[in-house]
Amino acid sequence: MHFIEREDYSTPEARAARYPWGTPPDKIDENLIAETYEADVAIIGGGISGLSAGARCVQLGQSVIVVEKYKGLVAHGAHVASVGSSIQREHGVFIDKKQFARDWMRICGSRVNEDLLWLYVNNSEAAFEWLLETGGEAIGAKLFGGYYKGPDFTEYPGTHFIYQKPGYDVYKHKGAMLMCEIMEKVILDGGQLIHRNTRALYLEKDESGRVVSFVAQGDDGVYRRYIGHKAVVLATGDIGGNREMMKYFSPLGLVPQHIGYFPPGINTGDGHQMAYWAGAEYEAHDWALCIHLIAYSMYAFFFLHVNQEGRRYMNEDTWVQAKAIRTLMQPGGKYAFSIFDARWAEQVRCLTAINGGQFCEGLGAVYGQECWAEEPSEIERAIDTYVQNGLCCKADTLEELAEQMGVPAENLIATVERYNELCRKQNDEDYGKRSALLTPINKAPYYALKFGPSLLNVYGGVKTDVKLRVLDAENKPIPGLMATGIIAGGLYGVDYPLLFNGNSHGRCLTWGRQVADTIANGES
């Protein structure tokens, strides 16, 4: 048996040579640092994770300053998930934590720090309830009903979306932005500071090797120093906007031609680089990706999927991450089509109970409520809109449909004929889709709904322990340095585990609370 000796990156020279960004920038001349701000906790990053950590610190009596390079709130999406909640129990939903953890590990190829996984499993409910409590009486929450219900890629009904109750005018935003706004309010009402339009450049250590501060530059060009007497916290998001880092850590993420991150391009891995310069170690790559089917339409359903050549390419009865990856692997890779006929609405309505899930049901689907009660339903109105704006082709013949799609008519016709043959047999001999979901395509008008993959986030980062202290190459905590949110590695591997939507937001809340508790306990 032969072993490859592990490379030694213990010296500054070796670490600098490891990556193109491995060499720290030159220090700013002290005469150019115009101002110094001090707090118990200095946080770099003003998204859900950074603001949650800051809000919890304020509630625990710590002074806080948050530095964010964007001009406003930083968040996207709407859902927040937890393993258990009072709302879940009201609906009779009880999640088996042990099974949930096993499912998470399976989807992530076991490339997960199980201690961090159980930090989420055991504490996400408390974090979600804390969000509601922090939001006050103006905030309500509903349980999301649009989870996948198939036998093999089953999702859990553990996703929520929060909202401002009618009659209240405390907050301005919705979804993830509302989560940020709730936490921001706690920080500002507590007399603490948030500096936006300010980009952190590098971390600073004292003579003992403890991280004590960082230098940042505002959009006014002024350099400022921010001191965190108890801790400096990295909450800087992911690397999806940095092509050089993506080449090293997640090259598949460079394939999607559509980016769904907001604000676009701001997620440039600044915190990852600053941490590395300070001696942090990255987790093993390739890093997990979150790729959703939002590049064109917000639906794909379980109908026949064809690529840009008009050919079928997958079992359509699967989760959205799989659909995104399989579409990327097709000729062109930018988009594909879901093919259905005039009976599509009734078929979706009847079969959602055994399929469903994101991009089959609306993102606002409420647990236990019938989304088809309205005439026309939300989904039918959406498809009509896609037809009007050209994202869904509609035709009386397959030949006309193929022409609108821009695919070879002979390919599409042959594909549909083969699919209809499998439907008559009630046996998908080609890809193994469940028989109940084999619906024939033979009644005009015919539809081709365009959908495509969009990169949202890249889940990989610096190693941490369960107290969220950043670790060096020897797995020892770097004194004074902590990480929360997506920059903190260890929870995801191979793929974003869509056991329920919004688990990333739930993790940000959970990690924010843990960071604050670690600091309050004097363990940073």
Coordinates of C-alpha atoms in Angstrom, one line a residue:
M1 CA 0.0 0.0 0.0
H2 CA 1.3 3.4 -1.0
F3 CA 0.6 6.7 0.8
I4 CA 1.1 10.2 -0.5
E5 CA 2.7 12.4 2.2
R6 CA 0.6 15.3 3.1
E7 CA 2.0 18.7 2.0
D8 CA 3.2 20.9 4.8
Y9 CA 1.6 24.3 4.9
S10 CA 2.7 25.3 8.3
T11 CA 5.2 28.0 7.3
P12 CA 4.0 31.4 6.1
E13 CA 5.9 30.9 2.8
A14 CA 4.2 27.6 2.1
R15 CA 0.8 29.1 2.9
A16 CA 1.4 32.0 0.7
A17 CA 2.3 29.8 -2.2
R18 CA -0.7 27.5 -1.7
Y19 CA -3.2 29.8 -3.4
P20 CA -3.0 32.9 -5.6
W21 CA -4.5 34.9 -2.8
G22 CA -2.3 33.3 -0.2
T23 CA -0.1 36.4 0.3
P24 CA -1.7 39.0 2.7
P25 CA -1.9 42.6 1.4
D26 CA 0.5 45.2 2.7
K27 CA -0.5 46.9 5.9
I28 CA -2.1 50.3 5.6
D29 CA 0.2 53.1 6.9
E30 CA -0.8 54.0 10.4
N31 CA -0.9 57.6 9.4
L32 CA -3.7 56.8 7.0
I33 CA -5.9 55.1 9.5
A34 CA -8.1 58.1 10.4
E35 CA -10.5 56.6 13.0
T36 CA -10.7 53.7 15.5
Y37 CA -13.9 52.1 16.7
E38 CA -14.0 49.8 19.7
A39 CA -16.6 47.3 20.9
D40 CA -16.7 44.0 22.8
V41 CA -17.5 42.3 19.5
A42 CA -16.6 43.5 16.0
I43 CA -18.5 41.7 13.2
I44 CA -17.6 41.7 9.5
G45 CA -20.7 41.1 7.5
G46 CA -24.2 42.4 7.8
G47 CA -26.4 39.5 6.4
I48 CA -28.6 37.2 8.5
S49 CA -25.6 35.5 10.2
G50 CA -23.8 38.7 11.2
L51 CA -26.8 40.6 12.3
S52 CA -28.1 37.6 14.2
A53 CA -24.8 37.3 16.1
G54 CA -24.8 41.0 16.7
A55 CA -28.4 41.1 18.0
R56 CA -27.8 38.2 20.3
C57 CA -24.7 39.8 21.7
V58 CA -26.6 43.0 22.4
Q59 CA -29.3 41.0 24.2
L60 CA -26.5 39.4 26.3
G61 CA -25.1 42.8 27.3
Q62 CA -22.2 43.0 24.8
S63 CA -21.3 46.2 22.8
V64 CA -21.3 45.5 19.1
I65 CA -20.2 47.1 15.8
V66 CA -21.1 45.5 12.5
V67 CA -19.2 46.4 9.3
E68 CA -20.8 45.6 5.9
K69 CA -19.5 46.4 2.5
Y70 CA -22.9 46.7 0.8
K71 CA -25.0 49.8 1.1
G72 CA -28.1 48.0 2.5
L73 CA -29.5 44.7 3.9
V74 CA -28.0 41.6 2.4
A75 CA -30.3 38.6 2.0
H76 CA -32.3 36.6 -0.6
G77 CA -35.0 34.1 -0.4
A78 CA -37.8 33.8 2.1
H79 CA -37.7 30.5 4.0
V80 CA -36.2 29.6 7.4
A81 CA -36.1 26.0 8.6
S82 CA -35.7 24.3 11.9
V83 CA -35.8 20.8 13.2
G84 CA -38.9 21.3 15.4
S85 CA -40.9 24.4 16.2
S86 CA -44.1 25.3 18.1
I87 CA -45.8 25.8 14.7
Q88 CA -44.8 22.3 13.5
R89 CA -46.3 20.8 16.7
E90 CA -49.5 22.8 16.2
H91 CA -49.8 21.0 12.8
G92 CA -48.9 17.6 14.3
V93 CA -45.5 17.6 12.7
F94 CA -42.7 15.9 14.7
I95 CA -39.3 15.4 13.1
D96 CA -37.3 12.3 14.0
K97 CA -33.9 14.0 14.7
K98 CA -31.9 10.8 14.4
Q99 CA -33.4 10.0 11.0
F100 CA -33.0 13.6 9.9
A101 CA -29.3 13.5 10.7
R102 CA -28.9 10.2 8.9
D103 CA -30.6 11.7 5.8
W104 CA -28.4 14.8 6.0
M105 CA -25.2 12.7 6.1
R106 CA -26.4 10.5 3.2
I107 CA -27.1 13.5 0.9
C108 CA -23.8 15.1 1.9
G109 CA -21.8 12.0 1.2
S110 CA -20.8 11.9 4.9
R111 CA -18.5 14.9 4.2
V112 CA -19.9 16.6 7.3
N113 CA -18.7 17.4 10.8
E114 CA -21.3 15.5 12.7
D115 CA -20.8 17.6 15.8
L116 CA -21.7 20.7 13.8
L117 CA -24.7 18.8 12.3
W118 CA -26.0 18.0 15.7
L119 CA -25.4 21.6 16.8
Y120 CA -28.0 22.5 14.1
V121 CA -30.3 19.6 14.8
N122 CA -30.5 20.3 18.5
N123 CA -30.5 24.1 18.5
S124 CA -32.3 25.2 15.4
E125 CA -35.7 25.2 17.0
A126 CA -34.6 27.5 19.8
A127 CA -33.0 29.8 17.2
F128 CA -36.3 29.9 15.2
E129 CA -38.4 30.6 18.3
W130 CA -35.8 33.3 19.2
L131 CA -36.4 34.9 15.8
L132 CA -40.1 35.1 16.5
E133 CA -39.6 36.4 20.0
T134 CA -37.1 39.0 18.9
G135 CA -39.5 40.2 16.1
G136 CA -42.2 40.8 18.7
E137 CA -45.9 40.7 18.5
A138 CA -45.8 42.2 15.0
I139 CA -44.3 39.0 13.6
G140 CA -46.1 35.8 12.7
A141 CA -45.1 32.7 10.9
K142 CA -46.6 30.0 8.8
L143 CA -45.4 26.4 8.0
F144 CA -44.5 25.9 4.4
G145 CA -46.4 23.2 2.6
G146 CA -44.5 22.9 -0.6
Y147 CA -42.1 20.1 0.3
Y148 CA -41.3 17.1 -1.8
K149 CA -43.4 14.1 -0.8
G150 CA -41.9 11.3 -2.9
P151 CA -40.5 8.1 -1.3
D152 CA -36.8 8.5 -2.2
F153 CA -35.9 12.2 -1.9
T154 CA -38.4 13.0 0.8
E155 CA -38.3 16.5 2.3
Y156 CA -39.4 17.4 5.8
P157 CA -42.2 19.9 6.6
G158 CA -39.8 22.0 8.7
T159 CA -39.7 25.2 6.6
H160 CA -41.4 28.4 7.7
F161 CA -41.8 31.9 6.4
I162 CA -42.3 34.8 8.6
Y163 CA -44.5 37.9 7.9
Q164 CA -45.6 41.1 9.5
K165 CA -49.2 40.7 10.8
P166 CA -51.9 42.9 9.4
G167 CA -52.4 46.1 11.3
Y168 CA -48.7 46.5 12.2
D169 CA -46.2 48.9 10.6
V170 CA -43.0 48.1 12.4
Y171 CA -41.0 46.6 9.5
K172 CA -40.7 47.3 5.8
H173 CA -39.4 44.0 4.3
K174 CA -40.5 40.5 3.7
G175 CA -38.8 37.1 3.8
A176 CA -35.0 36.9 4.5
M177 CA -34.8 40.7 4.4
L178 CA -37.4 40.8 7.2
M179 CA -35.1 38.5 9.2
C180 CA -32.3 40.9 8.7
E181 CA -34.4 43.9 9.6
I182 CA -35.5 42.3 12.9
M183 CA -32.0 41.7 14.0
E184 CA -30.8 45.1 12.7
K185 CA -33.5 46.8 14.9
V186 CA -32.2 45.1 18.0
I187 CA -28.6 46.3 17.3
L188 CA -29.6 49.9 16.6
D189 CA -32.2 50.2 19.3
G190 CA -29.5 48.9 21.7
G191 CA -27.3 51.9 20.8
Q192 CA -24.8 49.9 18.8
L193 CA -23.3 50.7 15.4
I194 CA -23.7 49.3 11.9
H195 CA -21.3 50.8 9.3
R196 CA -22.2 50.0 5.7
N197 CA -20.4 50.8 2.5
T198 CA -17.3 49.7 4.3
R199 CA -15.0 46.8 3.2
A200 CA -12.8 45.0 5.6
L201 CA -9.3 44.5 4.3
Y202 CA -7.4 42.3 6.7
L203 CA -7.4 41.1 10.3
E204 CA -4.9 42.2 13.0
K205 CA -3.3 40.2 15.8
D206 CA -1.6 41.3 19.0
E207 CA 1.8 40.1 20.2
S208 CA 0.3 36.9 21.7
G209 CA -1.3 35.9 18.4
R210 CA -4.8 36.8 19.3
V211 CA -7.0 38.4 16.6
V212 CA -8.0 41.7 18.1
S213 CA -9.1 44.0 15.2
F214 CA -9.4 44.6 11.5
V215 CA -8.8 47.5 9.1
A216 CA -11.5 48.5 6.7
Q217 CA -12.0 51.2 4.0
G218 CA -15.3 53.1 3.5
D219 CA -16.7 54.2 0.2
D220 CA -15.4 57.6 1.2
G221 CA -11.9 56.3 0.9
V222 CA -11.1 56.6 4.6
Y223 CA -9.3 53.8 6.4
R224 CA -10.7 52.8 9.8
R225 CA -9.7 50.3 12.5
Y226 CA -12.3 48.2 14.3
I227 CA -11.3 46.6 17.6
G228 CA -13.2 43.7 19.1
H229 CA -12.0 43.4 22.7
K230 CA -13.7 40.0 23.1
A231 CA -13.9 38.7 19.6
V232 CA -13.8 39.5 15.9
V233 CA -16.5 37.6 14.0
L234 CA -16.5 36.7 10.3
A235 CA -19.9 36.6 8.7
T236 CA -19.0 37.4 5.2
G237 CA -21.0 34.9 3.2
D238 CA -19.7 32.7 0.4
I239 CA -17.2 32.8 -2.6
G240 CA -19.7 32.5 -5.5
G241 CA -18.7 35.9 -6.9
N242 CA -14.9 35.1 -6.9
R243 CA -14.1 33.1 -10.0
E244 CA -10.5 32.5 -8.9
M245 CA -11.6 30.9 -5.6
M246 CA -14.4 29.0 -7.4
K247 CA -11.8 27.3 -9.7
Y248 CA -10.1 25.9 -6.6
F249 CA -13.0 25.0 -4.3
S250 CA -16.1 24.4 -6.5
P251 CA -15.4 24.5 -10.2
L252 CA -18.9 23.1 -11.0
G253 CA -20.3 26.4 -9.7
L254 CA -18.7 28.2 -12.7
V255 CA -20.9 26.3 -15.1
P256 CA -24.4 27.9 -14.5
Q257 CA -24.8 31.0 -16.7
H258 CA -27.3 32.5 -14.3
I259 CA -26.5 33.8 -10.8
G260 CA -29.3 34.1 -8.3
Y261 CA -27.3 35.6 -5.4
F262 CA -28.2 39.0 -4.1
P263 CA -26.6 41.5 -4.2
P264 CA -25.0 40.2 -7.4
G265 CA -21.2 39.8 -7.3
I266 CA -20.7 41.0 -3.7
N267 CA -19.9 37.5 -2.4
T268 CA -16.2 37.6 -3.2
G269 CA -14.8 35.5 -0.4
D270 CA -13.3 38.4 1.5
G271 CA -13.7 36.7 4.8
H272 CA -12.3 33.4 3.6
Q273 CA -9.1 35.2 2.5
M274 CA -8.7 37.3 5.6
A275 CA -9.2 34.2 7.8
Y276 CA -6.5 32.3 5.7
W277 CA -4.0 35.1 6.1
A278 CA -4.6 34.9 9.9
G279 CA -3.8 31.2 9.9
A280 CA -7.2 29.6 9.4
E281 CA -7.6 26.2 7.6
Y282 CA -10.2 25.6 4.9
E283 CA -12.3 22.5 4.9
A284 CA -11.7 19.9 2.2
H285 CA -13.1 20.7 -1.3
D286 CA -15.0 20.5 -3.7
W287 CA -17.5 22.6 -1.8
A288 CA -21.2 22.0 -1.9
L289 CA -23.4 24.1 -4.2
C290 CA -26.9 25.3 -3.9
I291 CA -28.3 25.5 -7.5
H292 CA -32.0 26.1 -8.0
L293 CA -34.2 26.2 -11.1
I294 CA -35.0 29.9 -11.0
A295 CA -33.1 31.1 -14.1
Y296 CA -36.3 31.4 -16.2
S297 CA -39.5 30.1 -14.6
M298 CA -40.3 29.1 -11.0
Y299 CA -41.8 25.7 -12.0
A300 CA -40.7 22.5 -13.6
F301 CA -43.2 20.0 -12.2
F302 CA -42.9 16.2 -12.7
F303 CA -43.7 16.2 -16.4
L304 CA -41.5 15.0 -19.3
H305 CA -38.2 17.0 -19.3
V306 CA -36.3 17.5 -22.6
N307 CA -33.0 19.2 -23.3
Q308 CA -32.2 21.7 -26.0
E309 CA -32.1 18.9 -28.6
G310 CA -35.6 17.8 -27.7
R311 CA -34.6 14.6 -26.0
R312 CA -35.5 13.3 -22.6
Y313 CA -32.6 13.0 -20.1
M314 CA -33.7 12.1 -16.6
N315 CA -36.2 10.7 -14.1
E316 CA -38.3 13.8 -13.5
D317 CA -39.4 12.5 -10.1
T318 CA -36.5 13.9 -8.0
W319 CA -35.4 16.8 -6.0
V320 CA -34.6 20.2 -7.5
Q321 CA -30.8 20.0 -6.9
A322 CA -30.7 16.9 -9.0
K323 CA -32.7 18.6 -11.8
A324 CA -30.3 21.5 -11.8
I325 CA -27.2 19.4 -12.1
R326 CA -28.7 17.1 -14.7
T327 CA -29.7 20.2 -16.8
L328 CA -26.2 21.6 -16.5
M329 CA -24.9 18.3 -18.0
Q330 CA -27.0 18.6 -21.1
P331 CA -26.0 20.1 -24.5
G332 CA -26.0 23.8 -23.9
G333 CA -26.6 23.3 -20.2
K334 CA -28.3 26.7 -19.8
Y335 CA -32.0 25.6 -19.9
A336 CA -34.4 22.7 -20.5
F337 CA -38.1 22.3 -21.0
S338 CA -41.0 20.7 -19.1
I339 CA -43.5 19.3 -21.6
F340 CA -47.2 18.9 -20.8
D341 CA -50.6 19.1 -22.4
A342 CA -54.0 20.7 -21.8
R343 CA -54.7 18.6 -18.7
W344 CA -51.6 19.7 -16.8
A345 CA -53.4 21.7 -14.1
E346 CA -55.6 18.8 -13.0
Q347 CA -52.7 16.4 -13.1
V348 CA -50.6 18.7 -10.9
R349 CA -53.5 19.2 -8.5
C350 CA -54.2 15.5 -8.2
L351 CA -50.5 14.3 -8.0
T352 CA -49.0 16.9 -5.7
A353 CA -49.9 14.7 -2.7
I354 CA -47.3 12.1 -3.9
N355 CA -44.8 14.5 -5.4
G356 CA -45.0 18.2 -4.9
G357 CA -42.0 20.2 -3.6
Q358 CA -40.2 23.3 -4.7
F359 CA -40.8 24.2 -8.3
C360 CA -43.9 22.1 -8.4
E361 CA -45.8 24.0 -5.7
G362 CA -45.8 27.8 -5.1
L363 CA -43.1 29.2 -2.8
G364 CA -45.9 30.6 -0.6
A365 CA -47.7 27.3 -0.2
V366 CA -49.0 27.0 3.4
Y367 CA -49.1 23.7 5.2
G368 CA -52.6 22.2 5.3
Q369 CA -54.1 24.7 2.9
E370 CA -55.4 24.0 -0.6
C371 CA -53.5 26.1 -3.1
W372 CA -56.0 25.2 -5.8
A373 CA -59.0 26.8 -4.0
E374 CA -58.8 30.0 -6.1
E375 CA -60.0 30.0 -9.7
P376 CA -57.6 30.3 -11.4
S377 CA -55.0 29.1 -9.0
E378 CA -51.7 30.8 -8.3
I379 CA -49.9 28.2 -10.4
E380 CA -52.3 28.6 -13.3
R381 CA -51.9 32.3 -13.3
A382 CA -48.1 31.9 -13.2
I383 CA -48.1 29.6 -16.3
D384 CA -50.4 32.1 -18.1
T385 CA -47.9 34.8 -17.4
Y386 CA -45.0 32.7 -18.6
V387 CA -46.9 32.0 -21.9
Q388 CA -47.4 35.8 -22.3
N389 CA -43.8 36.7 -21.7
G390 CA -42.4 33.9 -23.8
L391 CA -41.0 31.6 -21.1
C392 CA -43.6 29.0 -21.8
C393 CA -44.3 27.9 -25.4
K394 CA -47.9 26.9 -26.2
A395 CA -49.0 25.3 -29.5
D396 CA -51.8 23.2 -31.0
T397 CA -49.3 20.7 -32.5
L398 CA -45.9 19.3 -31.4
E399 CA -44.4 20.5 -34.7
E400 CA -45.4 24.1 -33.8
L401 CA -44.3 23.6 -30.2
A402 CA -40.8 22.4 -31.4
E403 CA -40.5 25.4 -33.7
Q404 CA -41.2 27.8 -30.8
M405 CA -38.8 25.9 -28.6
G406 CA -36.1 26.0 -31.2
V407 CA -35.5 22.2 -31.1
P408 CA -35.6 19.7 -33.9
A409 CA -39.2 18.7 -34.4
E410 CA -38.4 15.1 -35.3
N411 CA -36.6 14.7 -31.9
L412 CA -39.4 16.2 -29.9
I413 CA -42.0 14.1 -31.7
A414 CA -40.1 10.9 -31.2
T415 CA -39.4 11.7 -27.5
V416 CA -43.1 12.4 -26.8
E417 CA -44.2 9.3 -28.7
R418 CA -41.8 7.2 -26.6
Y419 CA -42.9 8.8 -23.4
N420 CA -46.6 8.2 -24.3
E421 CA -45.7 4.5 -25.0
L422 CA -44.2 4.3 -21.5
C423 CA -47.4 5.9 -20.1
R424 CA -49.6 3.3 -21.8
K425 CA -47.4 0.6 -20.3
Q426 CA -47.4 2.4 -16.9
N427 CA -43.7 1.4 -16.8
D428 CA -40.9 3.8 -17.3
E429 CA -38.4 1.4 -18.8
D430 CA -36.0 4.3 -19.7
Y431 CA -35.5 6.2 -16.4
G432 CA -37.6 4.5 -13.8
K433 CA -40.1 7.2 -12.9
R434 CA -43.0 6.1 -10.7
S435 CA -45.9 4.9 -12.7
A436 CA -48.4 7.2 -11.0
L437 CA -46.5 10.2 -12.4
L438 CA -46.5 9.0 -16.0
T439 CA -49.1 11.3 -17.6
P440 CA -49.6 11.1 -21.4
I441 CA -49.0 14.1 -23.7
N442 CA -51.7 13.9 -26.3
K443 CA -54.3 16.6 -25.8
A444 CA -53.8 20.0 -27.3
P445 CA -52.7 22.6 -26.6
Y446 CA -49.2 21.5 -25.8
Y447 CA -46.8 23.4 -23.5
A448 CA -43.1 23.7 -23.1
L449 CA -42.1 25.5 -19.9
K450 CA -38.5 26.8 -19.9
F451 CA -36.5 26.3 -16.8
G452 CA -32.8 26.6 -16.0
P453 CA -30.2 26.3 -13.2
S454 CA -29.1 29.3 -11.2
L455 CA -26.2 29.4 -8.7
L456 CA -27.3 30.7 -5.3
N457 CA -24.6 29.8 -2.8
V458 CA -21.4 27.9 -2.3
Y459 CA -21.3 26.1 1.0
G460 CA -17.7 25.7 2.1
G461 CA -15.3 27.7 4.3
V462 CA -13.0 27.8 7.3
K463 CA -12.9 25.0 9.8
T464 CA -14.5 25.8 13.2
D465 CA -15.3 23.9 16.3
V466 CA -18.8 23.6 17.8
K467 CA -18.3 26.9 19.6
L468 CA -17.7 28.5 16.2
R469 CA -14.1 29.4 16.9
V470 CA -12.0 29.4 13.7
L471 CA -9.4 26.6 13.6
D472 CA -5.9 26.6 12.3
A473 CA -4.1 23.8 10.4
E474 CA -3.6 21.9 13.6
N475 CA -7.3 22.1 14.5
K476 CA -6.6 24.5 17.3
P477 CA -8.7 27.7 17.8
I478 CA -7.2 30.9 16.6
P479 CA -7.8 33.1 19.7
G480 CA -10.3 35.9 19.2
L481 CA -11.5 34.8 15.8
M482 CA -14.9 33.3 15.2
A483 CA -17.0 32.6 12.1
T484 CA -20.8 32.3 11.5
G485 CA -23.0 31.6 8.5
I486 CA -21.8 30.4 5.2
I487 CA -18.1 31.2 5.7
A488 CA -18.1 28.6 8.5
G489 CA -17.5 25.2 7.0
G490 CA -18.3 21.7 8.1
L491 CA -22.1 21.5 7.8
Y492 CA -22.5 20.8 4.1
G493 CA -20.8 18.4 1.6
V494 CA -21.2 17.4 -2.0
D495 CA -24.6 19.0 -2.4
Y496 CA -27.0 21.4 -0.6
P497 CA -29.2 19.0 1.4
L498 CA -32.6 20.2 0.6
L499 CA -34.3 18.1 3.3
F500 CA -36.2 21.3 3.8
N501 CA -36.0 24.7 2.2
G502 CA -34.3 27.5 4.2
N503 CA -32.0 25.3 6.2
S504 CA -29.2 27.7 5.4
H505 CA -31.1 30.6 7.0
G506 CA -31.9 28.4 10.0
R507 CA -28.2 27.6 10.3
C508 CA -27.4 31.3 10.2
L509 CA -29.7 32.0 13.1
T510 CA -28.4 29.0 15.1
W511 CA -24.8 29.8 14.5
G512 CA -25.4 33.5 15.4
R513 CA -26.8 32.4 18.8
Q514 CA -23.9 30.1 19.4
V515 CA -21.3 32.7 18.5
A516 CA -22.9 35.1 21.0
D517 CA -23.1 32.5 23.7
T518 CA -19.5 31.5 23.2
I519 CA -18.4 35.2 23.6
A520 CA -20.7 35.8 26.6
N521 CA -19.2 32.7 28.3
G522 CA -15.7 34.1 27.8
E523 CA -14.6 31.2 25.5
S524 CA -13.7 33.2 22.4

